[in-house]
């Protein structure tokens, strides 16, 4: 576990890089923006360097060796037997002198460990070592060389291992105690809730068989505990190093932390649980740069890290508050202390992006360190839209002008070249005056200009380190993201051009099928379980997310009965855009009639704020006796809380909200807090040029353009919103589905099986 793993025969296995990072890092945290290559550029750079070597040159040389009860292993970038030379290759941008000394100190430690392992493996008395720094921009190599005797390297290696051994011993003891406790883990309640056992059994089987799982499980059965418990039970038998629990929103993360506590974390089980929080929420000094001469919590960070790490390891549940407390007590940055503790926690709770996006920290660590992981994805119906956003980026012409306005001279010239290339795209596009069009490919001239501009910014930062103008920094980061996505552009994405007026346009790389990006992440884990109340149809998620062909599907039986929920279809009302005006009065009358029949708390969902406002105005005019309140645009957290506080037991009134917004999922209003819902829309995404392009691509790839683009995403929102009504086995309520299309068989097939839909309603 941690940076290494238990190993049969030897006590603890650790990667060379992890060993060196643990023992050789020193000095300040220095995270001012540095010009680093993309992952693909790094791979290409390594290939260029190794391609320049002789015919006997070996790459990715696997090496390992023991010290006491430690097994240290890794892959040296290159070995030239003709020169008896081990090379460690590092790619960078800009001036070599800008690479911090503490980085080079770490790199030397790595190549010296590889040198020792090679001397031991080949029985050599000495070896030549080199650090090769390859500048992606210029193609130049800067080579630092030294010659070390096998005796010297053995002593250096022993020193590193000795410093790591006490920690390794404690980690091995922790792992043994953790696995012993998990082997005897019992469910924290007297019995499973109905449906909860079925979910737990499916999750356990997925982990023991090494498969992925899509689990549709109704709200209210305790999905969080029901999914976490079987994974923890499987950890010792399957040799799992980590559990990653990923949630779309803060409440989901809180539920996971509470579930871990209920299962005994910190009390009966020595289970380390860590919550990862976004940097902007965890930063103690948002006005300061992440470097030693600016932020006191970055000064001497690595010198104080060992004590902070040891203290953190003694805290069972390292949520945001606990991390802050430990970090400030040891005068280190809480956010980067959390990043360090991700290496040593047993269970990590965070947002989807920590495992699934292009620069995902947890995925990178698992890949680099060979962790055996189980991944749990809560509210997984959000994954398609979230994953598409992770692999999409747009550049705005107005943003370019803002970046150019205050840019330094050399950068301004490069940005002007971007502007000229952009104008060329506008003029040479297949449809020169069209407000929206898909380009046949990512424009090469624009990519060249963007590459030149980002290099100019990088060179400037090397010469004048410090914060960039905010507008320039924003454009720079977006341009870097655009260049990264252009490297992997294919049928899974669109490159489109949208015009707004004579001067402004937007060029986007828009992902439509995340599968090629996510498939390696599913493949790396022992098991990935996606669970939600709305994962129907399962093939939609498998196709778009790139889940393995042997992914299991579980549709967990609902603990609720049809007698608990009246479901009516208002089939004489159309909520189509062209019929909106005619629908206002019938919807207002329907809401008032239902409220009069059974006064209490209701939610009414609409497709837009405009529609919501029009119906609310009609209700207040025709039925002023019905209490009503509404979701406002861009509500703050306190305002959202105030909206929900109106839903009290014994309360009466109708809260108007937008489908797919803050109140359409993730809120819990059991009992009399909510007795009914009106859903005045199918939730279909807007028909616009972008979605029509998406529909065409879905049709070409999966033969289901309309369903994959409009129907399935819309109905997931409908079911989520209606699912707010019945939260426990004691709840009773009513749902009105307002639109004639809800009576269609293909639409009703997407509703929960336990609903008894009355399609004969008026």
XYZ file of C-alpha atoms in Angstrom:
762
model
C 0.000 0.000 0.000
C 1.044 3.658 0.033
C 3.933 4.267 -2.317
C 4.737 0.558 -2.256
C 3.070 -2.781 -1.684
C 3.479 -5.811 0.504
C 5.534 -8.445 -1.265
C 5.784 -12.183 -0.672
C 9.228 -13.059 0.720
C 10.286 -9.468 1.335
C 8.401 -7.235 3.732
C 7.627 -4.200 1.597
C 8.030 -3.260 -2.090
C 8.597 0.325 -3.189
C 9.185 2.012 -6.543
C 12.487 3.821 -7.138
C 10.717 7.104 -7.763
C 8.608 6.771 -4.614
C 11.658 5.923 -2.507
C 13.520 8.960 -3.798
C 10.572 11.320 -3.459
C 10.153 10.205 0.145
C 13.783 10.543 1.128
C 15.472 13.010 -1.226
C 13.034 15.920 -1.582
C 14.031 18.988 0.414
C 13.531 22.721 0.646
C 10.591 24.831 -0.511
C 7.425 23.913 -2.277
C 7.764 25.774 -5.554
C 4.621 25.609 -7.637
C 4.776 28.872 -9.499
C 3.706 28.079 -13.041
C 6.601 26.357 -14.800
C 6.590 25.522 -18.505
C 6.184 21.768 -18.487
C 5.646 19.582 -21.563
C 2.423 17.686 -22.110
C 2.412 13.946 -21.462
C 2.560 13.229 -25.189
C 5.384 15.712 -25.642
C 7.241 13.970 -22.826
C 6.823 10.597 -24.529
C 7.921 12.070 -27.848
C 10.880 13.759 -26.191
C 12.066 10.494 -24.656
C 11.757 8.853 -28.079
C 13.832 11.598 -29.709
C 16.606 11.278 -27.132
C 16.760 7.478 -27.206
C 16.558 7.530 -31.006
C 19.816 9.489 -31.070
C 21.656 6.750 -29.202
C 23.625 3.832 -30.614
C 22.316 0.474 -31.882
C 23.037 -1.341 -28.596
C 21.218 1.202 -26.469
C 18.515 -0.323 -24.243
C 15.407 1.538 -23.074
C 13.073 0.972 -20.122
C 15.525 -1.322 -18.346
C 13.710 -3.183 -15.541
C 15.784 -3.265 -12.332
C 15.170 -4.364 -8.764
C 17.071 -5.131 -5.604
C 16.562 -5.705 -1.917
C 17.758 -3.973 1.227
C 16.782 -5.666 4.435
C 13.084 -6.329 4.048
C 12.645 -3.724 1.305
C 12.290 -4.576 -2.377
C 13.119 -1.574 -4.559
C 12.190 -1.735 -8.239
C 11.809 0.485 -11.263
C 12.756 1.088 -14.899
C 15.797 3.079 -15.948
C 15.096 5.276 -18.975
C 18.161 4.034 -20.825
C 21.415 2.078 -20.630
C 24.274 2.213 -23.120
C 26.468 -0.881 -22.615
C 29.123 0.521 -24.953
C 29.699 3.398 -22.529
C 28.510 1.612 -19.377
C 26.146 4.566 -19.016
C 22.796 4.785 -17.226
C 20.633 7.740 -18.305
C 17.670 9.420 -16.646
C 15.812 11.543 -19.223
C 13.769 14.596 -18.212
C 11.862 16.779 -20.670
C 11.372 20.475 -20.026
C 10.705 23.821 -21.694
C 12.791 26.944 -21.516
C 16.154 27.582 -19.960
C 17.893 24.744 -18.199
C 19.052 27.111 -15.436
C 15.416 27.637 -14.416
C 15.055 24.050 -13.203
C 15.139 24.301 -9.379
C 18.090 22.748 -7.552
C 15.834 20.555 -5.413
C 14.428 18.998 -8.614
C 17.922 18.114 -9.814
C 18.733 16.740 -6.366
C 15.778 14.358 -6.705
C 16.748 13.379 -10.271
C 20.308 12.552 -9.192
C 18.956 10.360 -6.415
C 16.893 8.396 -8.945
C 19.685 7.773 -11.452
C 22.083 6.792 -8.644
C 19.614 4.189 -7.376
C 19.313 2.797 -10.903
C 23.094 2.789 -11.126
C 23.361 0.796 -7.903
C 20.738 -1.733 -9.017
C 22.504 -2.187 -12.374
C 25.911 -2.641 -10.719
C 24.415 -5.272 -8.457
C 22.643 -7.009 -11.346
C 25.677 -7.090 -13.676
C 28.359 -7.380 -11.010
C 30.101 -4.155 -12.093
C 32.654 -2.197 -10.044
C 31.520 1.208 -11.320
C 29.062 2.850 -13.683
C 28.691 6.125 -15.573
C 25.546 8.123 -14.803
C 23.877 10.938 -16.720
C 20.937 13.267 -16.304
C 19.688 14.222 -19.746
C 17.491 17.338 -19.861
C 15.758 17.610 -23.232
C 14.215 20.965 -24.165
C 10.989 20.248 -26.048
C 11.084 23.661 -27.706
C 14.645 23.739 -29.045
C 15.390 20.006 -29.250
C 18.636 20.548 -27.362
C 20.015 18.228 -24.705
C 21.791 19.357 -21.565
C 23.702 16.418 -20.100
C 25.111 16.195 -16.576
C 27.476 13.251 -16.068
C 29.330 11.575 -13.252
C 31.069 8.268 -12.572
C 30.391 6.388 -9.345
C 31.855 3.230 -7.894
C 29.556 0.374 -6.964
C 30.667 0.843 -3.353
C 29.664 4.521 -3.335
C 26.285 3.765 -4.896
C 25.627 0.934 -2.448
C 26.234 3.328 0.433
C 23.941 5.960 -1.077
C 21.262 3.325 -1.672
C 21.570 2.035 1.879
C 21.179 5.577 3.213
C 17.937 6.116 1.319
C 16.566 2.720 2.350
C 17.507 3.282 5.971
C 15.619 6.567 6.028
C 12.604 4.878 4.458
C 12.719 1.631 6.441
C 11.087 2.887 9.643
C 8.179 4.262 7.631
C 7.985 1.048 5.600
C 7.885 -1.012 8.793
C 5.049 1.061 10.188
C 3.203 0.886 6.850
C 3.544 -2.882 6.690
C 2.252 -3.159 10.256
C -0.616 -0.842 9.417
C -1.511 -2.884 6.340
C -1.482 -6.135 8.318
C -3.674 -4.653 11.059
C -6.000 -3.075 8.511
C -6.485 -6.282 6.563
C -7.026 -8.324 9.712
C -9.715 -5.923 10.879
C -11.379 -5.773 7.470
C -11.423 -9.566 7.314
C -13.671 -9.515 10.372
C -15.723 -6.486 9.284
C -19.423 -6.659 10.070
C -22.243 -4.620 8.590
C -22.822 -1.632 10.885
C -26.593 -2.088 11.181
C -28.761 -4.911 12.468
C -29.696 -5.872 8.933
C -29.499 -4.666 5.356
C -32.252 -2.490 3.989
C -34.325 -4.034 1.202
C -32.234 -3.850 -1.965
C -29.069 -2.956 -0.073
C -27.946 -6.572 0.255
C -28.450 -7.155 -3.481
C -26.286 -4.120 -4.240
C -23.596 -5.225 -1.784
C -23.467 -8.745 -3.225
C -23.064 -7.446 -6.763
C -20.293 -5.045 -5.749
C -18.478 -7.815 -3.863
C -18.674 -10.184 -6.834
C -17.360 -7.484 -9.167
C -14.326 -6.958 -6.932
C -13.572 -10.646 -6.413
C -13.908 -11.385 -10.137
C -12.045 -8.276 -11.301
C -14.918 -6.884 -13.354
C -16.530 -3.486 -13.653
C -20.143 -3.000 -12.614
C -23.035 -0.726 -13.531
C -25.501 -0.801 -10.642
C -28.853 0.925 -10.902
C -30.123 1.167 -7.346
C -33.062 3.243 -6.126
C -32.581 6.207 -3.852
C -33.179 5.536 -0.192
C -31.633 2.064 0.161
C -28.286 3.321 1.474
C -26.173 3.021 -1.658
C -23.095 4.590 -0.090
C -22.736 2.075 2.747
C -24.094 -0.691 0.519
C -21.266 -0.195 -1.991
C -18.417 0.680 0.395
C -18.933 -2.228 2.812
C -18.379 -5.027 0.226
C -15.284 -3.305 -1.198
C -13.724 -3.060 2.253
C -14.546 -6.718 2.851
C -12.820 -7.596 -0.426
C -9.661 -5.572 0.312
C -7.751 -8.260 2.259
C -8.795 -11.229 0.128
C -8.125 -9.462 -3.191
C -4.989 -7.624 -2.062
C -6.488 -4.198 -2.770
C -4.238 -1.268 -1.942
C -6.751 1.559 -2.258
C -10.423 2.414 -2.514
C -11.265 5.584 -4.437
C -14.758 6.899 -3.704
C -15.670 9.543 -6.279
C -18.674 11.836 -6.003
C -20.039 14.609 -8.206
C -20.796 17.027 -5.374
C -19.796 17.875 -1.805
C -22.816 16.129 -0.168
C -21.792 12.865 -1.852
C -18.291 13.144 -0.410
C -19.724 13.819 3.032
C -21.894 10.700 2.803
C -18.818 8.632 1.933
C -16.869 9.994 4.907
C -19.825 9.313 7.205
C -20.184 5.800 5.790
C -16.514 5.065 6.468
C -16.946 6.299 10.039
C -20.044 4.143 10.520
C -18.065 1.106 9.356
C -15.506 1.705 12.084
C -12.774 3.833 10.488
C -10.671 5.155 13.334
C -12.477 3.125 15.983
C -12.480 -0.610 15.302
C -10.627 -0.524 11.975
C -7.231 1.144 11.361
C -8.462 2.534 8.046
C -6.978 5.819 6.822
C -9.589 7.891 5.028
C -8.657 11.054 3.114
C -10.860 13.730 1.569
C -9.392 15.608 -1.393
C -10.653 19.166 -1.797
C -10.213 21.580 -4.685
C -7.170 23.802 -4.391
C -9.131 27.058 -4.427
C -11.191 25.874 -1.446
C -8.224 24.570 0.555
C -5.754 27.421 -0.055
C -4.871 29.412 3.066
C -3.223 32.267 1.155
C -5.053 32.722 -2.160
C -3.294 36.053 -2.683
C 0.162 34.433 -2.646
C 2.064 32.282 -5.144
C 2.920 28.658 -4.268
C 6.613 29.310 -3.695
C 8.859 29.714 -0.698
C 9.526 33.432 -1.080
C 5.810 34.241 -1.270
C 3.838 31.810 0.926
C 4.920 30.880 4.476
C 3.332 27.430 4.084
C 5.503 26.741 1.011
C 8.732 27.873 2.684
C 10.628 24.765 3.801
C 7.638 22.588 2.916
C 9.663 19.419 2.252
C 11.773 19.938 5.361
C 8.657 19.969 7.566
C 6.712 17.405 5.548
C 8.007 14.256 7.353
C 6.603 15.380 10.707
C 3.324 16.523 9.106
C 3.045 13.231 7.226
C 3.594 11.213 10.391
C 0.993 13.259 12.266
C -1.508 12.912 9.407
C -1.053 9.135 9.357
C -2.285 9.025 12.949
C -5.584 10.740 12.041
C -8.123 8.160 10.882
C -10.410 10.470 8.894
C -8.477 13.273 7.207
C -11.322 15.392 5.959
C -10.827 18.998 4.894
C -10.922 20.350 8.458
C -8.555 17.714 9.836
C -6.048 18.282 7.029
C -6.123 21.994 7.703
C -5.545 21.472 11.399
C -2.532 19.211 10.842
C -1.121 21.353 8.061
C -1.258 24.592 10.024
C 0.135 22.914 13.138
C 3.217 21.916 11.124
C 3.279 25.063 8.960
C 2.800 23.242 5.665
C 0.206 23.813 2.952
C -2.917 21.716 3.750
C -3.755 21.231 0.085
C -0.372 19.774 -0.854
C -0.264 17.819 2.394
C -3.468 16.187 1.115
C -1.756 15.358 -2.184
C 1.056 13.700 -0.235
C -1.328 11.724 1.972
C -3.105 10.317 -1.103
C -0.044 8.054 -1.313
C -0.620 6.662 2.177
C -4.403 6.626 2.645
C -6.441 3.435 2.306
C -9.583 5.198 1.099
C -9.570 8.452 -0.846
C -12.749 10.486 -1.288
C -12.882 13.141 -3.990
C -14.404 14.455 -7.184
C -14.575 12.479 -10.447
C -11.702 14.470 -11.931
C -9.136 12.996 -9.507
C -9.298 9.694 -11.399
C -10.904 10.393 -14.765
C -9.648 13.665 -16.223
C -6.570 14.130 -18.381
C -4.263 15.083 -15.498
C -5.918 12.924 -12.826
C -3.672 12.590 -9.779
C -5.093 9.330 -8.445
C -4.950 7.622 -11.826
C -1.360 8.779 -12.360
C -0.307 7.508 -8.928
C -2.054 4.165 -9.392
C -0.394 3.721 -12.794
C 3.042 4.772 -11.618
C 3.053 2.768 -8.399
C 1.202 -0.328 -9.489
C -1.620 0.040 -6.989
C -4.445 -2.462 -7.058
C -7.521 -0.281 -6.681
C -11.281 -0.429 -6.482
C -13.141 2.665 -7.692
C -16.660 3.575 -6.596
C -18.461 6.278 -8.622
C -21.509 7.797 -6.937
C -24.394 9.447 -8.857
C -22.798 8.023 -11.990
C -25.532 9.299 -14.300
C -23.472 12.531 -14.249
C -20.403 10.820 -15.686
C -21.168 11.270 -19.391
C -21.600 15.042 -19.219
C -18.755 15.486 -16.736
C -16.354 13.363 -18.788
C -17.222 15.221 -21.989
C -16.377 18.484 -20.235
C -13.045 17.072 -19.009
C -11.940 16.487 -22.603
C -13.330 19.643 -24.202
C -11.943 23.165 -24.463
C -12.869 26.363 -26.242
C -10.923 29.457 -27.271
C -12.720 32.799 -27.567
C -11.544 35.611 -29.842
C -12.492 38.197 -27.226
C -10.381 36.336 -24.683
C -7.420 36.520 -27.079
C -7.836 40.302 -27.386
C -7.974 40.634 -23.587
C -4.820 38.534 -23.220
C -3.009 40.611 -25.820
C -3.979 43.947 -24.232
C -1.547 43.754 -21.297
C 0.903 41.151 -22.609
C 4.638 41.913 -22.636
C 6.100 42.819 -26.025
C 7.487 39.472 -27.161
C 4.331 37.669 -26.069
C 2.096 40.274 -27.693
C 3.738 39.636 -31.055
C 3.133 35.896 -30.719
C -0.510 36.534 -29.801
C -0.882 38.779 -32.839
C 0.238 35.831 -34.973
C -2.480 33.760 -33.275
C -4.953 36.459 -34.255
C -3.857 36.324 -37.891
C -4.084 32.524 -37.940
C -7.531 32.788 -36.368
C -8.648 35.223 -39.068
C -7.436 32.705 -41.606
C -9.639 30.043 -40.044
C -12.611 32.426 -40.198
C -12.005 33.216 -43.873
C -11.101 29.709 -45.052
C -13.866 27.857 -43.216
C -16.107 25.827 -45.562
C -19.050 28.108 -44.690
C -17.471 31.564 -44.292
C -20.548 33.347 -42.934
C -22.295 30.535 -41.062
C -22.946 31.211 -37.353
C -21.941 27.630 -36.534
C -20.120 24.886 -38.393
C -17.956 21.847 -37.789
C -14.464 22.099 -39.205
C -13.073 19.043 -41.009
C -9.982 19.041 -38.761
C -8.168 21.143 -36.180
C -6.543 23.971 -38.202
C -2.775 23.366 -38.476
C -1.839 27.037 -38.846
C -3.747 27.915 -35.702
C -2.033 25.084 -33.813
C 1.378 26.321 -34.966
C 0.563 29.856 -33.830
C -0.755 28.652 -30.465
C 2.361 26.527 -29.964
C 4.520 29.544 -30.698
C 2.487 31.737 -28.330
C 2.583 29.302 -25.426
C 6.322 28.894 -25.934
C 6.694 32.680 -25.852
C 4.802 32.814 -22.550
C 6.937 29.987 -21.173
C 10.148 31.734 -22.213
C 8.928 34.961 -20.624
C 8.191 33.151 -17.367
C 11.690 31.740 -17.330
C 13.131 35.245 -17.719
C 10.633 37.027 -15.460
C 9.201 34.534 -12.942
C 6.079 35.722 -11.268
C 2.326 35.939 -11.770
C 0.987 36.541 -15.254
C -1.713 39.052 -16.055
C -4.969 37.164 -15.233
C -6.367 37.458 -18.766
C -3.098 36.304 -20.307
C -2.844 33.409 -17.864
C -6.392 32.306 -18.631
C -5.791 32.298 -22.377
C -2.420 30.580 -21.933
C -3.919 27.725 -19.932
C -6.792 27.330 -22.396
C -4.323 27.317 -25.296
C -2.240 24.618 -23.606
C -5.381 22.534 -23.067
C -6.354 23.051 -26.710
C -2.928 21.865 -27.864
C -3.088 18.783 -25.630
C -6.502 17.761 -26.947
C -5.417 18.424 -30.528
C -2.735 15.732 -30.091
C -5.412 13.070 -29.611
C -8.120 14.514 -31.861
C -10.263 11.883 -33.556
C -13.797 10.646 -34.216
C -14.556 10.967 -30.495
C -14.502 14.781 -30.740
C -15.589 17.705 -32.921
C -13.698 20.840 -33.838
C -16.231 23.587 -34.406
C -16.376 27.282 -35.143
C -19.122 29.533 -33.786
C -19.459 33.189 -34.802
C -21.011 35.970 -32.777
C -21.066 39.243 -34.660
C -18.421 40.552 -37.011
C -15.436 40.387 -34.635
C -16.020 37.478 -32.305
C -15.834 33.754 -32.827
C -15.153 30.676 -30.714
C -13.127 27.648 -31.792
C -13.717 24.509 -29.750
C -12.524 20.964 -29.458
C -15.691 19.351 -28.156
C -15.618 15.780 -26.899
C -18.731 13.755 -27.693
C -17.583 10.230 -26.771
C -15.285 10.081 -23.703
C -14.708 6.325 -24.134
C -11.185 6.464 -25.650
C -9.986 8.625 -22.774
C -11.692 6.703 -19.970
C -11.139 3.121 -21.136
C -7.543 2.954 -19.778
C -8.820 4.118 -16.405
C -11.370 1.329 -16.224
C -8.746 -1.162 -17.367
C -6.195 -0.159 -14.723
C -8.456 -0.705 -11.714
C -9.279 -4.098 -10.264
C -12.930 -3.030 -10.386
C -14.892 0.149 -11.079
C -18.485 0.329 -9.867
C -20.760 3.053 -11.222
C -23.970 3.374 -9.238
C -26.991 5.645 -9.426
C -30.776 5.544 -9.366
C -30.798 6.354 -13.100
C -28.483 4.235 -15.242
C -31.071 3.084 -17.733
C -30.346 1.989 -20.402
C -27.050 0.454 -19.363
C -25.613 0.248 -22.909
C -25.744 4.051 -23.206
C -23.213 4.355 -20.379
C -21.067 1.429 -21.512
C -20.834 2.812 -25.043
C -20.050 6.410 -24.151
C -17.780 5.783 -21.165
C -15.732 2.967 -22.694
C -16.437 0.368 -20.046
C -14.983 -3.131 -20.622
C -17.037 -5.655 -22.638
C -17.463 -7.913 -19.601
C -18.943 -5.141 -17.432
C -21.685 -6.555 -15.207
C -25.152 -4.969 -14.940
C -27.299 -4.984 -11.812
C -30.775 -3.494 -11.594
C -31.375 -3.533 -7.862
C -34.950 -4.199 -6.820
C -36.662 -1.220 -5.239
C -37.726 -1.395 -1.581
C -40.658 0.821 -2.480
C -44.070 -0.301 -3.702
C -46.401 1.169 -6.271
C -48.885 1.911 -3.485
C -46.484 4.508 -2.068
C -46.433 6.696 -5.170
C -49.212 7.855 -7.442
C -47.778 8.574 -10.885
C -50.056 10.441 -13.282
C -49.492 11.547 -16.877
C -51.066 14.832 -17.941
C -51.366 13.666 -21.518
C -53.558 16.521 -22.729
C -50.790 19.072 -22.152
C -47.806 19.628 -24.424
C -44.706 21.363 -23.059
C -43.048 21.618 -26.480
C -41.601 25.050 -27.103
C -44.235 25.982 -29.678
C -47.006 25.018 -27.229
C -45.617 26.757 -24.118
C -48.045 29.675 -24.112
C -51.036 27.341 -24.373
C -49.714 25.174 -21.530
C -49.416 27.866 -18.866
C -53.028 27.906 -17.680
C -53.544 24.098 -17.702
C -50.367 23.543 -15.700
C -51.243 26.249 -13.167
C -54.745 24.765 -12.750
C -53.320 21.251 -12.373
C -50.889 22.372 -9.652
C -53.667 24.180 -7.817
C -56.070 21.229 -8.092
C -53.524 18.740 -6.748
C -52.595 21.118 -3.926
C -56.262 21.558 -2.985
C -56.809 17.771 -2.921
C -53.816 17.191 -0.666
C -52.208 20.306 0.824
C -48.517 19.964 1.635
C -45.051 20.570 0.193
C -44.467 20.098 -3.541
C -41.721 20.728 -6.060
C -42.551 21.798 -9.624
C -39.818 21.363 -12.259
C -39.550 23.201 -15.576
C -37.141 23.187 -18.498
C -36.015 26.800 -18.086
C -36.245 29.824 -15.809
C -38.401 31.607 -18.374
C -40.945 28.782 -18.427
C -40.871 28.538 -14.641
C -41.547 32.270 -14.272
C -44.442 32.217 -16.740
C -46.232 29.326 -14.997
C -45.603 30.813 -11.555
C -47.075 34.142 -12.705
C -50.140 32.316 -14.038
C -50.543 30.362 -10.778
C -50.310 33.501 -8.652
C -52.833 35.290 -10.860
C -55.383 32.465 -11.000
C -54.796 30.784 -7.635
C -53.333 33.326 -5.211
C -54.195 31.070 -2.261
C -51.499 28.544 -3.235
C -48.211 29.449 -1.480
C -45.283 29.324 -3.894
C -41.601 30.179 -3.958
C -39.028 29.883 -6.702
C -35.454 29.053 -7.532
C -33.626 32.207 -8.553
C -30.925 32.408 -11.155
C -27.368 31.978 -9.798
C -28.395 31.301 -6.211
C -25.681 31.336 -3.548
C -25.286 28.453 -1.091
C -27.170 30.337 1.680
C -29.969 31.126 -0.786
C -30.219 27.475 -1.804
C -30.344 26.485 1.852
C -33.128 29.024 2.467
C -35.114 27.571 -0.451
C -34.917 24.079 1.073
C -35.702 25.325 4.577
C -39.228 26.120 3.369
C -39.831 22.357 3.104
C -40.645 21.611 6.743
C -42.899 18.860 8.176
C -46.434 20.204 8.188
C -45.472 22.941 5.731
C -47.514 23.889 2.714
C -46.599 25.318 -0.658
C -44.986 24.700 -4.025
C -41.329 25.311 -4.757
C -40.667 26.098 -8.420
C -37.315 24.845 -9.738
C -35.421 24.147 -12.972
C -35.006 20.527 -14.013
C -31.369 19.454 -13.839
C -30.513 22.268 -11.441
C -29.587 22.369 -7.768
C -32.876 20.891 -6.573
C -33.375 18.193 -9.219
C -31.054 15.691 -7.513
C -28.922 15.229 -4.437
C -31.433 16.703 -1.969
C -33.207 14.680 0.699
C -36.690 15.766 1.840
C -38.242 12.686 3.481
C -41.690 12.324 4.971
C -43.917 15.382 4.990
C -41.063 17.623 3.900
C -42.033 16.699 0.309
C -45.220 14.888 -0.707
C -45.290 15.477 -4.443
C -43.634 16.722 -7.609
C -44.725 18.104 -10.963
C -42.348 17.586 -13.900
C -43.434 19.834 -16.749
C -40.905 18.719 -19.338
C -39.179 15.646 -20.722
C -35.904 17.350 -19.917
C -34.738 17.032 -23.505
C -31.616 19.061 -24.274
C -32.219 22.077 -26.480
C -32.255 21.485 -30.197
C -29.379 23.623 -31.446
C -26.551 23.245 -33.969
C -24.163 21.729 -31.409
C -26.631 19.094 -30.235
C -27.617 18.329 -33.794
C -23.984 17.630 -34.607
C -23.860 15.443 -31.526
C -26.979 13.611 -32.729
C -25.391 12.961 -36.121
C -22.225 11.596 -34.520
C -24.216 9.373 -32.130
C -26.245 8.068 -35.054
C -23.122 7.271 -37.053
C -21.342 5.560 -34.150
C -24.184 3.838 -32.291
C -27.239 3.983 -34.554
C -29.229 5.846 -31.900
C -28.711 9.544 -32.513
C -31.945 10.914 -31.035
C -31.970 8.583 -28.043
C -28.317 9.135 -27.084
C -28.475 12.907 -27.573
C -31.922 13.861 -26.360
C -34.149 11.150 -24.909
C -31.840 9.319 -22.480
C -30.185 12.413 -20.940
C -33.572 14.101 -20.603
C -35.332 11.186 -18.957
C -32.479 10.723 -16.489
C -33.201 14.236 -15.215
C -36.928 13.487 -15.015
C -36.447 10.337 -12.944
C -33.916 12.048 -10.693
C -36.316 14.925 -10.014
C -39.303 12.654 -9.389
C -37.085 10.560 -7.115
C -37.059 13.384 -4.566
C -40.570 12.355 -3.458
C -40.135 8.828 -2.050
C -37.067 8.595 0.163
C -38.045 6.006 2.775
C -40.354 3.008 3.017
C -42.764 5.122 5.044
C -43.113 7.944 2.499
C -46.260 8.481 0.458
C -46.574 10.891 -2.457
C -47.638 11.813 -5.946
C -45.826 12.666 -9.181
C -47.367 14.388 -12.168
C -45.563 13.919 -15.488
C -46.822 16.807 -17.568
C -46.564 16.186 -21.311
C -48.396 13.941 -23.739
C -45.109 12.238 -24.692
C -44.904 10.602 -21.264
C -47.675 8.268 -22.458
C -45.443 6.840 -25.212
C -44.177 3.322 -24.650
C -40.527 4.128 -25.439
C -40.610 6.925 -22.859
C -42.409 4.918 -20.183
C -39.825 2.139 -20.626
C -37.262 4.514 -19.153
C -39.247 5.075 -15.945
C -38.563 3.000 -12.793
C -40.123 -0.459 -13.014
C -41.836 -0.144 -9.627
C -43.872 2.894 -10.696
C -47.497 2.171 -11.601
C -48.075 4.910 -14.160
C -51.639 6.110 -14.688
C -51.495 7.153 -18.340
C -55.251 7.685 -18.442
C -55.055 10.842 -16.340
C -56.223 14.139 -17.740
